[in-house]
Structure formats: C-alpha cells, structure tokens
Amino acid sequence: MTESSDLLRIENLDTGYAGVPVVRDLNLYVAKGEVVALLGPNGAGKSTTLLTISGLIPILSGSIFALGEEVDSRNPHLMARRGLAHVAEDRSLFFNLTVNENLKLGLRPDKTGMEAGLERALEMLPALRPLVNRRAGLLSGGEQQMLAVARALVSRPKLLLVDEMSLGLAPIIVEQLLPIVRDIADQTETGVLIVEQHVNLALNVADRGYVMNHGELVMEGSAEELLERQDLLEASYLGGELEGEG
Amino acid sequence: MSVLLETKDLTVTFGGLNANNHVDLKVDSGSFVGLIGPNGAGKTTFIDAITGFVPTSAGSATFGGQDLSELKPHQRAQLGLVRTFQSLELFEDLSVRDNLLVAAYPTRWYTLLQDIFYVKQKKNDVEEKVDWALEVAGIAHQADILPTDLPHGQRKLVGVARALAAQPNLVLLDEPAAGLDTAESNSLGTHLRDLLKHDITVFLIDHDMGLVLSVCDYIYVMDFGKIIAEGTPSEIRTNPEVISAYLGEEAGEIQARSAEELRDMTIEGNE
Amino acid sequence: MDVLFGAFAGLGAGAVFAILGVGLVVAYRGSGVINFAHGAVAAYTAFTWDELRNTTHGAYVKDDGGSIFLPWFDPIPEWGFLKALHINNLPVEIYIMNDPPVWLAALLSLAMAAFIGFLMHIMVFRPLRNAPLLAKVIGSVGVMLYLQSVANLNFGGANRADNGFWEFTSTNEPIRNFLGMDRNLAGSTLYLAVAALIIGTATWALYRFTRFGLATRAADENEKGATLLGYSPQLLAGLNWVISSVLAGAIGILFIHRAGPPTFILFVVPALAAALVGSLTSIMGALAGGFGIGMIASMGVNATSYDWWPEWLPSDGVRTFAPVLVMILVLYFRGDRLPIRGTVGVGRQPRAPFAKHPLVGLGIGIGIVVLMSNIFTANWESTLTTTLLSIMFMLSLTVLVGFLGQISLVQWSLAGFACWTLIRLSADGTKIRAMDFLAIDGPGWPDPLAALAAIIAAVILGVLISIPALRIRGVQLAVVTLAAVVAIEDLLLRNEPLMGAGAATTNPTPDPNWFGVEVGALDEKTFRTDYWKYTIFALIFVAIGGLIVANLRRGILGRRFLAIRSNERAAAAAGVDVARTKMIGFGVSSLLAGMAGILVAYKVPVITSEYFNPFVGLGFLAFVYLGGITTVWGAIFGGLLAAGGIISEFGSLHFEGITQAYINAVGAIGLVINAIVTNGEGVALMLTNRSKEMTGVMRGTSSSPNEVSGSIDANTQEVS
C-alpha cells in the first residue's frame, strides 16, 4: 500500500440515507494508474459508495480522502474541479442537449488544451464522432453510455468513477466499453474505480477487486485471486447457499 | 390449479426499445411464482404493465379470466390484483394502520356522508382484515406510528402489509428484500410463504437469489425484456443461462477471445 | 380587417406578457420555482423608476423624488421609548440626486430589480430548495404579498401616472390609419414590440450560446449530472434569479407609460400563460406565447364591440379569460394522468394529525365566542365576525390544500360566486334598504333557500373547475387557478346581464330572515353593524364547517385525501379512485367556501367585486398557512391572525402607526419563515409542541435493523 500515490483512500466509512447506514465500515483505496473493481449483488451499497465519494451523499462516519483533500458534501461541485469524474449509474446525461454540448460541459474552463481533451475522448470512442450534433436523448442505450464515458474523459480526470457501465447494454457493447477504462488507466495514470455487475468481465480489466454484500466488504484481493475463488463469488451473488448446491 | 394471471405476448415499448419483449407468463392460483433477472432487465416494467401503470404496446394480460387492458390501476386493485413498489411509496403522513386502512376500505357512494356525520364504524371485517395483514407482516406492535419513524426493513414490511390489507387474490411484490440484510430477508421469506395458507397467490420479483430460490415454487428469469428461462428452483439454480445473466459469463467469453491472453486463462476454468 | 387591427393593437400588451413570461422561464429553469412574485418585481422596479424620475407626482407626493427605496421597511417604529433609546433605524430611503438622467434612473432601477432577485434567492428560494411544492408556492406568494405591501409603505398606496421616456411614452404620436385599416395605433406599440423581440432574442442567445447558458440548461435538466461535472446548481440558480428579475424590471420601466406599477403585479397571470406555452423551459416559446395571448385577448376585446356579440360576455372577461383558456388547453393536452416514476415524494408534507375530541374543542370555542360577543363593543363585534368569516373560508383551504394537497387559489372566487348568486336569487326587484342606490331584479327566493342554492352553485362551479385539475397538478394547478380567479371576477362577478344591475359596481346585499329571525349583521333599527344574532349565525356556520372538516379527517375519505396528497401512484395502486376522490375534495372545499360567501353577503350592506380580488384570496391562503394548513386549529389561528382578525386589529389598536400594510408585510415575512421553518404546520402545531418531536425524528433515527443483526454470510471470507 503505497499511501503517497493513493488517489482515493476510504477509511472506516459509514454512509447511507437519512442517517441510516447502507454501507458500513468500508476501507478501500485506489492508486495511480490502477483499475479497481467494486463488486457485489444489487443493494450491496456500491453505488452509494460512489455517490459518497463524489460528495452527493453525506458521510455518516469515517473519512474519504480523494485527490489529496477530504470530501466535502456541502460543495459537491468542487470535486470535479479537483479532477474527479463520475459516470453515474443513471448516466446523468442532458438529453435535450447535443452530444457536442454534453461533451463541452465536461470540459473544465480553467484547464488549457480544452480542445485536446475533446479530441482525445473522441479518439477513444470514435463511434461518437458522427453523432456530435445529435441530441443525446435520441442516442441508443450503448451510444448514451459511450457519451457518458466520453464526457467524463474530456476533463482528463485524475480519478474516474464508473458505475454499472454495462447496465442495460448488450454484451457486445460492454465488451467494447470496458477495455477503454483499462486504456485510460494505462495511458494517463488515472485511477479508476468501477462498479460492475458483469463480474468476470470487470475482473478481466481490473488490477484489484473488492466484493461487498449487505453494505459490508466480504472479499478483497487482486483480480487473479478473486477469479480463482469463483465459488465464493457465486456464493455472494446467489445468496450464499453454497451447501444447497451440494 | 386454475390460472390466475396470464400474459400472452405482452410487450412494453419505451422510445423504440422493448422494455418487455413478448412476455408469456402464467401464475396459477395458490402458487408462489418468482421473476428474477439482472438490474434493468425489465422486471419492474412488467409489474407496471400488469397493474396499469405503463401502457402495453402489444399482447394481452388476463386476471382470473378477465381482460385487463381497459382497466385503470385502481380498478385492477379492486379486482384483487395488488402490488408493492420497489421504492416503498408509503403514505408517509399516515400511521401504519392508516396506510393499510386506505387500501382496505371499499368505496361506497355514501362514504362522504358517513364521514361527515362521523358514523362510528363497529369493529367490522375491514378492521379485522387490517389486523390480520399487520399480523402477517409482523408489524402489529408498530401499527400506530408513522412509517418514517420505522427502520428501513420494517418500512418494507409496511408496504407488503398495505398490499395485503384488502385481501387480494394476487400480490405482486417488487423487490421486497432490497436493502434488507440476510436475517431480515430470511424472516421476510417465511412471512411471505405463510400467505399461501390465506389463499393469496404471490408473485415475487427480487434480486436476492437466495430469497427467490428458497421461497418460490416456480421461477421465470428475465433478461433484456425477454423470458430466458423458467422452471423450478433447482432447475434455475443450475441453468447456465441464468448464471451467465448474473455473472456476465457470456460477455466474458466474448471478451476472452479478443483481449489479453493471460487473463483469459482464469476464465476458461470456470463453468 | 377590423379583427386584424385588434391583433396589432395587442402587440403592446403582448410585449409585456412575453418578456415577463421569458423571465418566468429563466427563473424556473434556474431553480424550479414558478415565481408568482414576478409581476410584483416589475411593479417595485417601476415604482423605483418613477420615484427617481419623479416626472409626474400623480396624486401622491412623498417628497421631491430622486431617491431609491430599498425593498424593505423600517421595522422599528418611532415610538416614544424606542426613540429615546436612540436605536438606529434600518435605512430605507437613499437620496441619489434630483431629476436623474434616464440612463442613471434606468441603471439604478434595474440594479434594484437585480437586488430583489438576489434577495429572493438567498432569503427564500435557496432555503426552500428541497421543500415540498406547497412550501415553494407559498414562498413565492409570500414574496408577492410582501413586495406589494412594502411598495405600499415605501411609495404610498396611490398609482403613478408616468409618461415614460424616449419613444416609450403616452404622448407619442399615434400611427394614423394603420396599414390602411382606418384605425389609429398607439404610438409606442411597435416600439414596445420591437424592444420585447430584441430583449427576448438576446436572452435566448445568452442561454443558447454561452457556457453559462449551456450549464443552466444542463442543470435544469439534470442537477446531479451538472454537479458531477463541477457546476454549482445553487450558484446558477442565483444568477438566473438576478437575470429573471432584471428582465421583469426592464419591461416594467418600458411599459410604465401604459399601466401604473400596481397593475404589473397581476400581469403575472398572462405571463404565466405565456411561460406555459413555452412548457416553462422554452424562451422563444414564452416570447411567442406572450405576444399570442396579448393579440388574442385584444382581438377578443375588439370583437365585443360588434352588435352580434352576446351581451352576457363582457369584454373584460374576454380579456382575462384568454390566458386561462390558453393555459387549460396547453396543460390539458400535455398533462399526464399519473406522475411518472421518480417525480413524487419531493420533500416532506406538513403533518395532519386529527382531533380526537372535536366536540370538546367546539364547545370551548363556542363558549369563548359567545362570551366575547357579550363583552365586545360594536367595533370589536365586527372584528369578531370578520374572524369567524375568515375561519369559515380557511376551512375550505384546510380540506383542499391541507388534506388533499391541491394548491388551488380559486376558492375565494367561489365564495364570491356564492355571494353574488345569493344576492341575485334573494333579490325581488325592490330596494332592500333606504340607503341603497339601486334595486336588483331577481326571483325573490326566501333567504334559506337562496343560501342553499348559492352554496350548491359554488359546489357545482368548484367541481367543474376540478375537472381540469385531474390532469393538472402541483404548481401548475396553482397557476391555472390564479388565472381563473381573475377570469371569474371579470366573467361571472362583474357580469351585470347575468348577476344583476349592481354586479360590477355596488351590490346591495339582502337583509336575511331565516325562519323569522333576523340574522344579518346590520340592525335596521339602530344601524349598528354586527348585531349579535349574526355573530351566532356565523358561529353556527363555522361550527358546522369545523365539524365537517374534523370528521372528514377522521374518516375514510380523510385518509384517502392524505394518501393522494402523499402519493397518487401508490393511492391508485391501493385501489383509490384518484379522480373521483379529488372531485369529492373539491366539492367539499367549495361547499365550505360557499358558506363563507353567505357569511360575507350577510355581513356587509353593500359589496363590490373588489372584495373577491386575488390578493384577498391569497392573503387568506397565506394566513391559514401561517396558522397551520393541515388542522382545524390552524384555520382558527389563521382567522385570528388575518387582516381584520382579532389579533391584527389588536395590533393596530395598541401600536399607533401600524397600518394594514405593515400587518400584511409582517404576515408575509411570517409566511415565508413558516414555509422554511415549520413546513406549513404553522402556529397550531407549533403550540401543541409536536414540532420538537418532528425535529427529533428527523435528526436521530431509531437504530438500524442492520446494526442489530449485522453478521455477514458464514460462507464468505476476506481474501487479502
């Protein structure tokens, strides 16, 4: 654990809604250039964790250090200015704006080379290029997801959170999108935290993984280690009735 | 056993996409049927379509032999086809008991006069139904507090109890176990199983495979709006399509062909 | 050709509606608030302008002009002992210079508008950003009443006749024989239209082409998405409030030569219609809608001068009904029957506990009123009956707004409709009192029968109004019903062919005799008002109303009302027929409003339709909200607090210099604070000390079930 290079460090985090913790005692870190997968069945608290990192949900106890500073849920918009990008589960696109306008909003005005960021995002997701003047609401599900990812990339984030990229998408599209995350981490030293329901696929691109269930961490380890323990993975997804399977 | 709910070719379209794609599904009276599938598969849309909250674009649904297509949501509920909501949607300003009473009292033309002159109701069968529903859901001791004052798990149970209050023929449960921990989820399962003894047929949607596999007699599996598998729990448990829908193995295999060799090997070994 | 001229003549008014509509869209996109105070901002700015310019004093001369008045009043009166303490009063007036040039006056006026916009954001709408809809509506209604009262205090009650400036003056040469139509078009009309087009297009361009505009549109559509990309929705909201207010101020200054500042307050109604044409989000749509409404209304008014036009459709009614018609058409065809997923359950509704022993409360109340009636002098007896009347009416709001959650602003007009119907039905063509100016034709029904028929008429009208409400919900209902208030006044109340000779001017009220008892407020022999029999009559009405409301809350329907208020989707899923239940709620509320209308008719000897203008109705809503919108006790407190009620009269009696405007301003502030702090549960529930419980529940939650049973699966383990 090379503390100094950690882009994100979560310590003993409790978080949830209306004072009721959904996530309990979570410890997690993401280092530079690393892809980390956060796994677990629905309702495990994965999305809640990401939203808390972005400052959209207040911390109940514990702490989150992201990009060198403690997360402040009173001013969540400052997180993006520090270099955090978050592809939300609902994609949070602006359907009435064009693809180009959506991407422009991702650019940080205080950075130089704005156009370069735009260009780089389109290079990574060339399928978007012919669609730049189309309204985001008219894109297909896969195209919308690409746009959400591209919009996160144009700001050239130091830390990228991706929530359920594969949600509602055909496997063939997921297969195209996930490796992009790997490329970003490799090329720009961006730290990436992905929440994913396609476990194997996620571990395939990730360096390390965490598995949550019912709000608590139940497994962690390198991607290889987790893939070897397929039985445990299945157990945590299919309700932990391992004995039942004989 | 007679068929209580039946859909034929039921299709729901949102903006050109089929959220439910030609769904054929049957629920027999007195059975406990489950519908599972990954997030975004179209399970809630299915309940919405059955209960009249979204329009269907093709296909039909019948309940007890009656065609549902022309009926409004409250009329379907009055027929004995009730649902719960994933996001609870309780009446937060009403006590737990009042939440149930809203659903339990039938509509009469003289209700207004009865209310204005405060004709005191005797302890009638409506109140008894409500007591029973509170009992079944295991929240009888919390009947007089506001739902907002209850912990999340108990609020889930209020939603279930409200659906039961009118003693429906069929209750459609939309993820009652989401957000519950394992113990709560197990205890919910036992409560739900009891419903069958009271002639209430149950249709359960949930992500919690443990719960679904342990309480259902028959299970449908949905992915991308289509029914991809159906069968008894033991059949479903070993069905490779189901496992792949949940763990994304199919996608993983496609990925395996294209990308890095080293990681491929770890996948190959899995069933 | 003549019809077409009507359309052109409407360009001037259309310009105002258009720019006000654009301003409403800007504020709505920035913060999701429909600002009922938008016209009042224009009014305050126009007053500021006129005060600075001081070109004509009109009837009212405060000083030599050249000053600006900050949008508040001095709360510290110059009473003897406070004066002696040398407490520095809050500065209100700032002297600038005598006869400032146009550019300076315009700049300062627009700065005032911007300042008001900023204050509205910081003091009212930012704190209310997560509040339920009702609190937001009440907040903006409170701001409207506040600005109206403060303008009254700072600029005097009188209207101003300002000649305007540049080409925007009333002395501008008219365009003779306009386009060969043989009619003269007012000189400033085309200038106004062009100015509005330029302002509107510039605003559109601002939002279309700048990064700020892009961010606003983005945050409007998806606040979470904008936050995640680093934009602060609250900062954007604040900027948009300022822009919205400056737009209102600008058109106020441009149009001041045609309409006095107080008139602007109600221009918010056609402006809201214009904004709805643009779906509350399209600037160009609002611009077009504003012009369209101005032109259609003008064409309609033009048409009323023809011989074939039916006499029972007065021209004022046509003018004010045009926006209502546009709104209903737009909303009815765009509205959905049930709200879509995720749009319900914003913010917490005020709680509505029910009285366990309403009869006990009733007994105590009757005792107090009878006691007061015996002690009070005639003046105070009048105050007492005003209070009872207010309570009677507020009960109708308790049912409709408090229980059912339908923010309808039209109920006071229904009281007016009942009042007018009663007058017409009980009249028999002879003068009622020696002092009456005129006699009204009518069937001369006996008083109880006429009253019953009037109440039924109010119920029928109320249920009719509820039909569009089945598809129009939330704040849009408030918008439409506000427009309906204006339309009902012009179309039904001031309609002399329909309502009798006195309807538009002074309507002599009947001298009621119920089964041999004189129950009117005027004692014919002594000419003293508020004869005690009326007090008892009013008390019986209020008691019946209070029992109806209390019983309803305890019964089956009361629960259904609250269920619908809480969540229409879930109510439908629980087997509640939402449409039918809503109609019943509107009906019961209209019944109570109709009863209040009867009390009005029996209280005052003559009455004008002014009595039922929108501000009176909004004032009632404001004060019942202050008292507590969800309980019978809230209506009672509201009645005591409201203008003319016992508490406010007590205030004006014992603190000299306190005028009605002060009371209204203080009431409006109280209202806004109440919306922010107690969420509309009001004084009534605060006194029962339940608020503490509520805050306790919100802060510390009962222990999570997860903590109790939290052990994780035995089969899983940590790998690392």
Coordinates of C-alpha atoms in Angstrom, one line a residue, chain A residues 96, chain C residues 24-26 28-29 207 217 220-221 275-286 334:
Chain A
N96 CA -32.1 17.9 -24.6
Chain C
L24 CA -40.6 33.3 -15.5
V25 CA -38.9 30.7 -17.7
V26 CA -35.5 31.9 -16.7
Y28 CA -38.0 28.3 -13.4
R29 CA -35.1 26.8 -15.3
Y207 CA -28.8 30.7 -23.0
R217 CA -29.9 24.3 -19.4
D220 CA -32.2 22.4 -15.3
E221 CA -32.5 19.0 -16.9
A275 CA -44.5 30.7 -20.0
L276 CA -46.7 27.6 -20.1
V277 CA -46.9 27.9 -23.9
G278 CA -43.1 27.5 -23.8
S279 CA -43.5 24.5 -21.4
L280 CA -41.8 26.6 -18.8
T281 CA -38.5 25.9 -20.4
S282 CA -38.5 27.5 -23.9
I283 CA -37.6 31.1 -24.1
M284 CA -38.8 31.5 -27.6
G285 CA -42.0 29.6 -26.8
A286 CA -42.7 32.1 -23.9
R334 CA -49.7 17.9 -22.2

